């Protein structure tokens, strides 16, 4: 067993220097218990260093991770369902606006004279808006898939 | 490197970000897992799981902490969860065979035949001492890295190391451990 007053300094032996080191060395020269303790510390450090120092992953590690991530990505391919619902929702909004225009505008006296032409224009405008929205949503979906 | 990875994340280029962080962090994650699980095979399996988790979580990373801190936290949590699960089951699991095996080995090391060398005695120390000792040697004796990876204060790391080395050395000096001659 190491002497209690030297035990801490023996554990830090590799880091101490100067006078403190000289003091420990003097003591070691005359204390078998402390010499044995210091030797045991060296055995501990040597064995653990041999076992653990410089450990790295195997060469197969990164490819294995990439394969798993690829499988994960395939399993989580983006669903078209949100985009389709998005498309239907926007389509409904545009169709509703078109219908409202078709119903409401003829009721305004200033527009009565050109009712037929106006209805046709409203339908065309609604259809154009619908196609435009569809195009925007399509492009957005494509960008999401690419990402 | 962390800046480049963050730039990829800002642009939502997750695959590119992942390709950069994998070689950068694979050994750190493996060593942290090794320190916590105590078995190299289990640690490598766990490191793979951790990177899959990182891949899933990348879109949610908001940069609140540094990337390394975030990755090490995922690793620690994954290891603690696996150890808890394996400790409760104490049986070979199809999902985590390595961890279960490591815990089994740890359990059997406390039996009557244990204590024949430094490593088997290391497995009998308290978990916190085991982790700090393994990581200290895995990380080339850097107190700073050990403190950073385990997210413990430097003083705690030094104190645990001090006590762990003392316990092991005392065990050897008292003849509990047969010194290897080969």
Tab-separated table of C-alpha atoms in Angstrom:
chain	number	residue	atom	x	y	z
A	1	UNK	CA	0.000	0.000	0.000
A	2	UNK	CA	1.155	3.517	-0.772
A	3	UNK	CA	1.715	5.981	2.034
A	4	UNK	CA	-1.454	8.148	2.290
A	5	UNK	CA	0.499	11.409	2.182
A	6	UNK	CA	2.154	10.395	-1.109
A	7	UNK	CA	-0.724	8.589	-2.804
A	8	UNK	CA	-2.138	11.595	-4.687
A	9	UNK	CA	1.311	12.676	-5.862
A	10	UNK	CA	2.047	9.164	-7.102
A	11	UNK	CA	-1.179	9.155	-9.117
A	12	UNK	CA	-0.122	12.469	-10.683
A	13	UNK	CA	3.516	11.377	-10.899
A	14	UNK	CA	3.806	11.848	-14.683
A	15	UNK	CA	2.578	15.444	-14.411
A	16	UNK	CA	4.619	16.671	-11.468
A	17	UNK	CA	8.083	18.114	-11.850
A	18	UNK	CA	10.786	20.094	-10.078
A	19	UNK	CA	10.916	20.075	-6.319
A	20	UNK	CA	7.697	18.098	-5.898
A	21	UNK	CA	9.035	15.359	-8.186
A	22	UNK	CA	12.364	15.274	-6.348
A	23	UNK	CA	10.528	14.916	-3.043
A	24	UNK	CA	8.512	11.961	-4.357
A	25	UNK	CA	11.645	10.355	-5.848
A	26	UNK	CA	13.442	10.599	-2.515
A	27	UNK	CA	10.523	8.926	-0.806
A	28	UNK	CA	10.282	6.224	-3.480
A	29	UNK	CA	13.919	5.319	-2.922
A	30	UNK	CA	13.120	4.241	0.594
A	31	UNK	CA	9.479	3.021	0.408
A	32	UNK	CA	8.716	-0.347	-1.198
A	33	UNK	CA	4.940	0.099	-0.807
A	34	UNK	CA	4.954	3.343	-2.801
A	35	UNK	CA	7.243	1.833	-5.458
A	36	UNK	CA	4.839	-1.062	-5.842
A	37	UNK	CA	1.875	1.338	-6.110
A	38	UNK	CA	3.651	3.420	-8.764
A	39	UNK	CA	4.500	0.269	-10.704
A	40	UNK	CA	0.843	-0.805	-10.505
A	41	UNK	CA	-0.206	2.580	-11.904
A	42	UNK	CA	2.181	2.062	-14.807
A	43	UNK	CA	0.650	-1.361	-15.485
A	44	UNK	CA	-2.839	0.188	-15.471
A	45	UNK	CA	-1.848	2.977	-17.861
A	46	UNK	CA	0.073	0.675	-20.195
A	47	UNK	CA	-2.703	-1.923	-20.406
A	48	UNK	CA	-5.458	0.617	-20.964
A	49	UNK	CA	-3.440	2.571	-23.512
A	50	UNK	CA	-2.659	-0.636	-25.428
A	51	UNK	CA	-6.312	-1.552	-25.451
A	52	UNK	CA	-7.917	1.780	-26.298
A	53	UNK	CA	-5.491	4.261	-27.849
A	54	UNK	CA	-5.966	4.927	-31.547
A	55	UNK	CA	-9.172	2.906	-31.928
A	56	UNK	CA	-11.145	3.821	-35.033
A	57	UNK	CA	-14.170	2.503	-36.878
A	58	UNK	CA	-13.631	-0.303	-39.375
A	59	UNK	CA	-13.330	0.388	-43.108
A	60	UNK	CA	-16.808	-1.078	-43.607
A	61	UNK	CA	-18.388	1.484	-41.301
A	62	UNK	CA	-19.077	4.422	-43.636
A	63	UNK	CA	-20.401	2.256	-46.518
A	64	UNK	CA	-22.694	0.448	-44.069
A	65	UNK	CA	-24.044	3.755	-42.767
A	66	UNK	CA	-24.607	5.020	-46.315
A	67	UNK	CA	-26.518	1.853	-47.201
A	68	UNK	CA	-28.748	2.241	-44.161
A	69	UNK	CA	-29.350	5.916	-44.883
A	70	UNK	CA	-30.166	5.084	-48.505
A	71	UNK	CA	-32.690	2.467	-47.375
A	72	UNK	CA	-34.105	5.018	-44.969
A	73	UNK	CA	-34.381	7.621	-47.716
A	74	UNK	CA	-36.101	5.153	-50.083
A	75	UNK	CA	-38.590	4.221	-47.402
A	76	UNK	CA	-39.345	7.872	-46.830
A	77	UNK	CA	-39.759	8.907	-50.468
A	78	UNK	CA	-41.953	11.972	-50.616
A	79	UNK	CA	-45.603	11.170	-50.966
A	80	UNK	CA	-47.607	12.869	-53.688
A	81	UNK	CA	-50.701	12.896	-51.495
A	82	UNK	CA	-50.072	16.315	-49.878
A	83	UNK	CA	-49.393	17.834	-53.289
A	84	UNK	CA	-52.560	16.292	-54.766
A	85	UNK	CA	-54.612	17.559	-51.830
A	86	UNK	CA	-52.942	20.950	-52.222
A	87	UNK	CA	-53.877	20.936	-55.884
A	88	UNK	CA	-57.487	19.943	-55.222
A	89	UNK	CA	-57.816	22.577	-52.489
A	90	UNK	CA	-56.489	25.396	-54.634
A	91	UNK	CA	-58.576	24.166	-57.555
A	92	UNK	CA	-61.696	24.307	-55.380
A	93	UNK	CA	-60.871	27.839	-54.242
A	94	UNK	CA	-60.344	29.040	-57.809
A	95	UNK	CA	-63.511	27.283	-59.011
A	96	UNK	CA	-65.484	28.847	-56.158
A	97	UNK	CA	-64.195	32.309	-57.032
A	98	UNK	CA	-65.131	31.733	-60.675
A	99	UNK	CA	-68.640	30.632	-59.712
A	100	UNK	CA	-69.040	33.636	-57.424
A	101	UNK	CA	-68.001	35.931	-60.251
A	102	UNK	CA	-70.422	34.156	-62.563
A	103	UNK	CA	-73.306	34.589	-60.108
A	104	UNK	CA	-72.534	37.968	-58.595
A	105	UNK	CA	-71.342	40.063	-61.495
A	106	UNK	CA	-74.573	39.760	-63.571
A	107	UNK	CA	-76.500	41.105	-60.561
A	108	UNK	CA	-74.640	44.408	-60.790
A	109	UNK	CA	-76.680	46.690	-63.162
A	110	UNK	CA	-73.615	48.077	-64.950
A	111	UNK	CA	-72.663	44.602	-66.074
A	112	UNK	CA	-76.123	43.378	-67.170
A	113	UNK	CA	-75.743	44.512	-70.763
A	114	UNK	CA	-72.757	42.322	-71.372
A	115	UNK	CA	-73.843	39.328	-69.267
A	116	UNK	CA	-73.084	36.649	-71.801
A	117	UNK	CA	-69.658	37.998	-72.646
A	118	UNK	CA	-68.895	38.507	-68.993
A	119	UNK	CA	-69.818	34.950	-68.060
A	120	UNK	CA	-67.550	33.648	-70.768
A	121	UNK	CA	-64.729	35.961	-69.627
A	122	UNK	CA	-65.203	34.872	-66.004
A	123	UNK	CA	-65.057	31.228	-66.973
A	124	UNK	CA	-61.918	31.832	-69.028
A	125	UNK	CA	-60.282	33.827	-66.214
A	126	UNK	CA	-61.119	31.098	-63.680
A	127	UNK	CA	-59.767	28.412	-65.980
A	128	UNK	CA	-56.563	30.398	-66.592
A	129	UNK	CA	-56.050	30.979	-62.881
A	130	UNK	CA	-56.680	27.296	-62.210
A	131	UNK	CA	-54.016	26.259	-64.735
A	132	UNK	CA	-51.552	28.825	-63.349
A	133	UNK	CA	-51.994	27.551	-59.806
A	134	UNK	CA	-51.637	23.978	-61.036
A	135	UNK	CA	-48.364	24.921	-62.741
A	136	UNK	CA	-46.999	26.598	-59.593
A	137	UNK	CA	-47.917	23.606	-57.433
A	138	UNK	CA	-46.383	21.218	-59.958
A	139	UNK	CA	-43.096	23.132	-59.974
A	140	UNK	CA	-43.053	23.264	-56.193
A	141	UNK	CA	-43.618	19.514	-55.937
A	142	UNK	CA	-40.787	18.919	-58.389
A	143	UNK	CA	-38.460	21.116	-56.303
A	144	UNK	CA	-39.415	19.195	-53.140
A	145	UNK	CA	-38.730	15.859	-54.797
A	146	UNK	CA	-35.373	17.062	-56.081
A	147	UNK	CA	-34.383	18.171	-52.593
B	1	UNK	CA	-15.736	22.105	-41.409
B	2	UNK	CA	-18.643	22.778	-39.083
B	3	UNK	CA	-19.274	26.049	-40.920
B	4	UNK	CA	-19.439	24.234	-44.260
B	5	UNK	CA	-21.863	21.679	-42.870
B	6	UNK	CA	-24.027	24.434	-41.419
B	7	UNK	CA	-24.007	26.221	-44.782
B	8	UNK	CA	-25.306	23.028	-46.445
B	9	UNK	CA	-28.010	22.737	-43.811
B	10	UNK	CA	-29.031	26.371	-44.310
B	11	UNK	CA	-29.548	25.567	-47.989
B	12	UNK	CA	-31.450	22.395	-47.072
B	13	UNK	CA	-28.801	20.255	-48.763
B	14	UNK	CA	-29.113	17.481	-46.201
B	15	UNK	CA	-27.401	14.744	-48.169
B	16	UNK	CA	-24.370	16.942	-48.808
B	17	UNK	CA	-24.285	17.956	-45.128
B	18	UNK	CA	-24.460	14.302	-44.087
B	19	UNK	CA	-21.678	13.290	-46.458
B	20	UNK	CA	-19.457	15.923	-44.853
B	21	UNK	CA	-20.261	15.155	-41.248
B	22	UNK	CA	-19.942	11.373	-41.539
B	23	UNK	CA	-16.137	11.245	-41.993
B	24	UNK	CA	-15.718	14.196	-39.643
B	25	UNK	CA	-17.550	12.637	-36.692
B	26	UNK	CA	-17.527	8.866	-37.232
B	27	UNK	CA	-14.538	8.151	-34.993
B	28	UNK	CA	-15.650	10.552	-32.278
B	29	UNK	CA	-19.102	8.985	-32.174
B	30	UNK	CA	-17.604	5.485	-32.168
B	31	UNK	CA	-15.189	6.300	-29.320
B	32	UNK	CA	-17.889	7.913	-27.220
B	33	UNK	CA	-20.104	4.855	-27.772
B	34	UNK	CA	-17.164	2.561	-26.987
B	35	UNK	CA	-16.483	4.431	-23.755
B	36	UNK	CA	-20.111	4.147	-22.741
B	37	UNK	CA	-20.849	0.583	-23.870
B	38	UNK	CA	-17.438	-0.948	-23.199
B	39	UNK	CA	-17.380	-3.200	-26.244
B	40	UNK	CA	-16.045	-2.293	-29.685
B	41	UNK	CA	-18.546	-4.301	-31.761
B	42	UNK	CA	-21.503	-2.916	-29.851
B	43	UNK	CA	-20.027	0.574	-30.164
B	44	UNK	CA	-19.730	0.312	-33.941
B	45	UNK	CA	-23.323	-0.933	-34.240
B	46	UNK	CA	-24.429	1.895	-32.012
B	47	UNK	CA	-22.443	4.455	-34.024
B	48	UNK	CA	-24.298	3.289	-37.155
B	49	UNK	CA	-27.633	3.745	-35.383
B	50	UNK	CA	-26.545	7.183	-34.239
B	51	UNK	CA	-25.741	8.294	-37.789
B	52	UNK	CA	-29.115	7.053	-39.024
B	53	UNK	CA	-30.731	9.087	-36.222
B	54	UNK	CA	-28.636	12.090	-37.221
B	55	UNK	CA	-29.798	11.679	-40.831
B	56	UNK	CA	-33.431	11.639	-39.702
B	57	UNK	CA	-32.959	14.599	-37.389
B	58	UNK	CA	-30.890	16.825	-39.706
B	59	UNK	CA	-33.871	18.757	-41.138
B	60	UNK	CA	-34.864	19.629	-37.566
B	61	UNK	CA	-31.434	20.880	-36.522
B	62	UNK	CA	-31.821	24.595	-35.804
B	63	UNK	CA	-28.291	25.375	-34.687
B	64	UNK	CA	-29.202	26.092	-31.052
B	65	UNK	CA	-26.009	24.297	-30.005
B	66	UNK	CA	-22.880	23.554	-31.991
B	67	UNK	CA	-23.151	20.641	-34.385
B	68	UNK	CA	-20.634	18.578	-32.409
B	69	UNK	CA	-22.499	19.173	-29.130
B	70	UNK	CA	-25.733	18.106	-30.832
B	71	UNK	CA	-24.169	14.948	-32.287
B	72	UNK	CA	-22.532	13.942	-28.995
B	73	UNK	CA	-25.822	14.475	-27.146
B	74	UNK	CA	-27.599	12.160	-29.626
B	75	UNK	CA	-24.833	9.587	-29.100
B	76	UNK	CA	-24.968	9.747	-25.313
B	77	UNK	CA	-28.760	9.495	-25.257
B	78	UNK	CA	-28.765	6.567	-27.690
B	79	UNK	CA	-26.156	4.720	-25.617
B	80	UNK	CA	-27.954	5.368	-22.337
B	81	UNK	CA	-31.247	4.186	-23.809
B	82	UNK	CA	-29.628	1.040	-25.236
B	83	UNK	CA	-27.878	0.286	-21.945
B	84	UNK	CA	-31.116	0.727	-20.044
B	85	UNK	CA	-33.001	-1.527	-22.457
B	86	UNK	CA	-30.270	-4.155	-22.516
B	87	UNK	CA	-29.963	-4.003	-18.752
B	88	UNK	CA	-33.678	-4.602	-18.336
B	89	UNK	CA	-33.859	-7.433	-20.862
B	90	UNK	CA	-30.550	-9.145	-20.109
B	91	UNK	CA	-31.118	-11.331	-23.125
B	92	UNK	CA	-29.844	-11.415	-26.665
B	93	UNK	CA	-31.862	-9.000	-28.735
B	94	UNK	CA	-32.186	-9.237	-32.494
B	95	UNK	CA	-32.024	-5.450	-32.757
B	96	UNK	CA	-29.132	-4.746	-30.445
B	97	UNK	CA	-27.100	-7.923	-30.116
B	98	UNK	CA	-23.877	-6.096	-29.351
B	99	UNK	CA	-25.200	-4.059	-26.487
B	100	UNK	CA	-26.927	-7.024	-24.918
B	101	UNK	CA	-23.716	-9.009	-25.228
B	102	UNK	CA	-21.703	-6.179	-23.658
B	103	UNK	CA	-24.018	-6.007	-20.694
B	104	UNK	CA	-23.892	-9.773	-20.324
B	105	UNK	CA	-20.118	-9.643	-20.302
B	106	UNK	CA	-20.191	-6.850	-17.776
B	107	UNK	CA	-22.557	-8.834	-15.609
B	108	UNK	CA	-20.480	-11.991	-15.718
B	109	UNK	CA	-17.291	-10.040	-14.945
B	110	UNK	CA	-18.569	-9.431	-11.444
B	111	UNK	CA	-18.688	-13.163	-10.725
B	112	UNK	CA	-16.265	-15.257	-8.723
B	113	UNK	CA	-13.872	-15.841	-11.604
B	114	UNK	CA	-13.508	-12.168	-12.388
B	115	UNK	CA	-10.536	-9.925	-11.708
B	116	UNK	CA	-7.819	-11.683	-13.639
B	117	UNK	CA	-6.530	-8.607	-15.465
B	118	UNK	CA	-6.863	-4.851	-15.638
B	119	UNK	CA	-9.685	-4.894	-18.186
B	120	UNK	CA	-11.915	-7.265	-16.312
B	121	UNK	CA	-11.397	-5.255	-13.155
B	122	UNK	CA	-12.124	-2.073	-15.075
B	123	UNK	CA	-15.556	-3.551	-15.841
B	124	UNK	CA	-16.269	-3.774	-12.117
B	125	UNK	CA	-15.673	-0.087	-11.478
B	126	UNK	CA	-18.650	2.303	-11.295
B	127	UNK	CA	-19.940	3.204	-14.778
B	128	UNK	CA	-18.741	6.803	-14.543
B	129	UNK	CA	-15.176	5.668	-13.809
B	130	UNK	CA	-15.232	3.150	-16.646
B	131	UNK	CA	-16.432	5.741	-19.146
B	132	UNK	CA	-13.940	8.351	-18.181
B	133	UNK	CA	-11.003	5.913	-18.173
B	134	UNK	CA	-11.851	4.402	-21.540
B	135	UNK	CA	-12.481	7.751	-23.151
B	136	UNK	CA	-9.315	9.233	-21.662
B	137	UNK	CA	-7.256	6.603	-23.461
B	138	UNK	CA	-9.403	6.561	-26.602
B	139	UNK	CA	-8.956	10.326	-26.878
B	140	UNK	CA	-5.178	10.253	-26.502
B	141	UNK	CA	-5.262	11.424	-22.885
B	142	UNK	CA	-7.041	14.696	-23.544
B	143	UNK	CA	-8.996	15.903	-20.522
B	144	UNK	CA	-10.655	18.581	-22.687
B	145	UNK	CA	-12.009	16.059	-25.187
B	146	UNK	CA	-13.268	13.747	-22.456
B	147	UNK	CA	-15.049	16.666	-20.763
B	148	UNK	CA	-16.511	17.833	-24.078
B	149	UNK	CA	-17.725	14.401	-25.206
B	150	UNK	CA	-19.291	13.455	-21.883
B	151	UNK	CA	-20.391	17.025	-21.193
B	152	UNK	CA	-18.945	16.885	-17.709
B	153	UNK	CA	-16.992	19.662	-15.986
B	154	UNK	CA	-13.230	19.314	-16.330
B	155	UNK	CA	-12.840	19.048	-12.545
B	156	UNK	CA	-15.237	16.102	-12.475
B	157	UNK	CA	-13.340	14.340	-15.255
B	158	UNK	CA	-10.027	14.780	-13.455
B	159	UNK	CA	-11.465	13.666	-10.132
B	160	UNK	CA	-13.052	10.537	-11.617
B	161	UNK	CA	-9.866	9.663	-13.481
B	162	UNK	CA	-7.842	10.114	-10.337
B	163	UNK	CA	-10.108	7.819	-8.328
B	164	UNK	CA	-10.443	5.229	-11.087
B	165	UNK	CA	-6.664	4.913	-11.559
B	166	UNK	CA	-6.205	4.745	-7.817
B	167	UNK	CA	-8.716	1.916	-7.444
B	168	UNK	CA	-7.185	-0.080	-10.264
B	169	UNK	CA	-3.636	0.436	-9.031
B	170	UNK	CA	-4.613	-0.538	-5.496
B	171	UNK	CA	-6.237	-3.697	-6.814
B	172	UNK	CA	-3.063	-4.622	-8.673
B	173	UNK	CA	-0.807	-3.728	-5.783
B	174	UNK	CA	-2.902	-5.850	-3.444
B	175	UNK	CA	-2.600	-8.788	-5.806
B	176	UNK	CA	-6.252	-8.913	-6.843
B	177	UNK	CA	-5.217	-8.829	-10.441
B	178	UNK	CA	-2.687	-11.165	-11.940
B	179	UNK	CA	-0.244	-9.241	-14.021
B	180	UNK	CA	-0.018	-10.389	-17.512
B	181	UNK	CA	3.308	-11.834	-18.357
B	182	UNK	CA	2.685	-12.143	-22.082
